[in-house]
mmCIF file of C-alpha atoms in Angstrom:
data_model
loop_
_atom_site.group_PDB
_atom_site.id
_atom_site.type_symbol
_atom_site.label_atom_id
_atom_site.label_comp_id
_atom_site.label_asym_id
_atom_site.label_seq_id
_atom_site.Cartn_x
_atom_site.Cartn_y
_atom_site.Cartn_z
ATOM 1 C CA MET A 1 -2.096 -80.291 55.677
ATOM 2 C CA ILE A 2 -0.384 -81.096 59.301
ATOM 3 C CA ARG A 3 -3.143 -83.471 61.241
ATOM 4 C CA TRP A 4 -1.927 -83.109 65.169
ATOM 5 C CA GLU A 5 -3.977 -83.100 68.777
ATOM 6 C CA HIS A 6 -3.867 -81.917 71.882
ATOM 7 C CA GLN A 7 -5.134 -83.466 75.560
ATOM 8 C CA LEU A 8 -6.753 -81.120 77.662
ATOM 9 C CA THR A 9 -7.616 -81.210 80.975
ATOM 10 C CA PRO A 10 -10.404 -79.266 82.820
ATOM 11 C CA HIS A 11 -7.357 -76.201 83.867
ATOM 12 C CA GLY A 12 -5.932 -76.322 79.924
ATOM 13 C CA ALA A 13 -9.595 -76.481 78.611
ATOM 14 C CA ARG A 14 -10.313 -73.550 81.371
ATOM 15 C CA GLY A 15 -7.285 -71.774 79.983
ATOM 16 C CA LEU A 16 -7.202 -72.411 76.057
ATOM 17 C CA TRP A 17 -11.138 -71.117 75.893
ATOM 18 C CA GLY A 18 -10.350 -68.307 78.405
ATOM 19 C CA THR A 19 -8.152 -66.844 75.151
ATOM 20 C CA CYS A 20 -11.489 -66.252 73.370
ATOM 21 C CA SER A 21 -11.903 -63.034 71.765
ATOM 22 C CA ASN A 22 -15.914 -64.015 72.135
ATOM 23 C CA VAL A 23 -15.001 -65.189 75.876
ATOM 24 C CA ARG A 24 -13.167 -62.782 77.062
ATOM 25 C CA GLU A 25 -16.102 -59.703 76.579
ATOM 26 C CA LEU A 26 -18.267 -60.660 79.055
ATOM 27 C CA SER A 27 -18.271 -59.867 82.467
ATOM 28 C CA ALA A 28 -16.437 -61.058 85.075
ATOM 29 C CA ASP A 29 -18.752 -62.990 86.498
ATOM 30 C CA ARG A 30 -20.701 -64.711 83.248
ATOM 31 C CA ARG A 31 -16.515 -65.540 81.942
ATOM 32 C CA GLU A 32 -16.259 -67.309 85.337
ATOM 33 C CA ALA A 33 -19.572 -68.890 85.215
ATOM 34 C CA PHE A 34 -18.433 -69.891 81.870
ATOM 35 C CA LEU A 35 -15.205 -71.420 82.005
ATOM 36 C CA ASP A 36 -16.634 -73.207 85.180
ATOM 37 C CA GLY A 37 -18.668 -74.991 83.227
ATOM 38 C CA VAL A 38 -15.956 -76.161 80.314
ATOM 39 C CA ALA A 39 -13.712 -77.009 83.123
ATOM 40 C CA GLU A 40 -16.664 -79.295 84.487
ATOM 41 C CA VAL A 41 -17.084 -80.793 80.956
ATOM 42 C CA VAL A 42 -13.942 -81.614 80.366
ATOM 43 C CA ALA A 43 -13.362 -82.837 84.125
ATOM 44 C CA SER A 44 -16.733 -85.395 83.710
ATOM 45 C CA GLN A 45 -15.248 -87.058 80.143
ATOM 46 C CA PRO A 46 -13.383 -90.852 80.583
ATOM 47 C CA GLY A 47 -10.098 -89.866 82.281
ATOM 48 C CA GLY A 48 -10.728 -86.234 83.111
ATOM 49 C CA THR A 49 -10.077 -84.847 79.481
ATOM 50 C CA VAL A 50 -10.772 -84.437 75.960
ATOM 51 C CA VAL A 51 -8.654 -83.786 72.788
ATOM 52 C CA ASP A 52 -8.722 -81.368 70.362
ATOM 53 C CA HIS A 53 -8.488 -81.845 66.754
ATOM 54 C CA TYR A 54 -6.253 -79.581 64.270
ATOM 55 C CA VAL A 55 -5.089 -79.299 61.499
ATOM 56 C CA THR A 56 -2.006 -77.308 60.323
ATOM 57 C CA ALA A 57 -1.599 -75.862 56.427
ATOM 58 C CA LEU A 58 1.442 -75.417 56.021
ATOM 59 C CA TYR A 59 2.189 -73.570 52.512
ATOM 60 C CA THR A 60 5.079 -72.779 50.502
ATOM 61 C CA ALA A 61 6.775 -70.376 47.896
ATOM 62 C CA PRO A 62 9.827 -70.410 46.116
ATOM 63 C CA ARG A 63 12.212 -67.358 47.618
ATOM 64 C CA ARG A 64 12.775 -64.359 45.654
ATOM 65 C CA ASN A 65 15.713 -63.099 44.306
ATOM 66 C CA ASP A 66 17.619 -61.259 48.468
ATOM 67 C CA SER A 67 18.631 -58.181 45.964
ATOM 68 C CA ALA A 68 14.836 -57.402 45.001
ATOM 69 C CA LEU A 69 14.331 -57.900 48.296
ATOM 70 C CA LEU A 70 16.425 -55.953 49.825
ATOM 71 C CA THR A 71 15.859 -53.280 46.959
ATOM 72 C CA GLY A 72 12.221 -53.892 46.034
ATOM 73 C CA HIS A 73 13.563 -53.946 42.507
ATOM 74 C CA THR A 74 12.928 -56.976 40.212
ATOM 75 C CA ASP A 75 14.117 -58.400 37.219
ATOM 76 C CA ARG A 76 11.248 -58.362 35.303
ATOM 77 C CA ALA A 77 12.510 -60.539 32.269
ATOM 78 C CA ALA A 78 14.228 -63.029 34.684
ATOM 79 C CA ASP A 79 10.469 -63.011 36.516
ATOM 80 C CA ALA A 80 8.671 -63.866 33.341
#
C-alpha cells in the first residue's frame, strides 16, 4: 500500500470534482453551482487549501514465460 497526499487549491478541487461522472451528469447550471460550492469550501479552509488523501494498492505477479505470451500456449508441466 502506498499512501500519498495531494494538496488542492479551490481551482484544483473544482477541476477534480468536475471529472466525477455523477457531477458531469448534472445540468450545466446545477454543475456550476455545485463546483462553485466546492471551491468556496476549499477557499474557506486555513491556507485556502485542503489535503486529499489517497491509498494506492500495488499488486505484483511473477511474469509468465515470454513464449507463452506470444503463442498463447503454456507448458502445463512447468506451471504445476
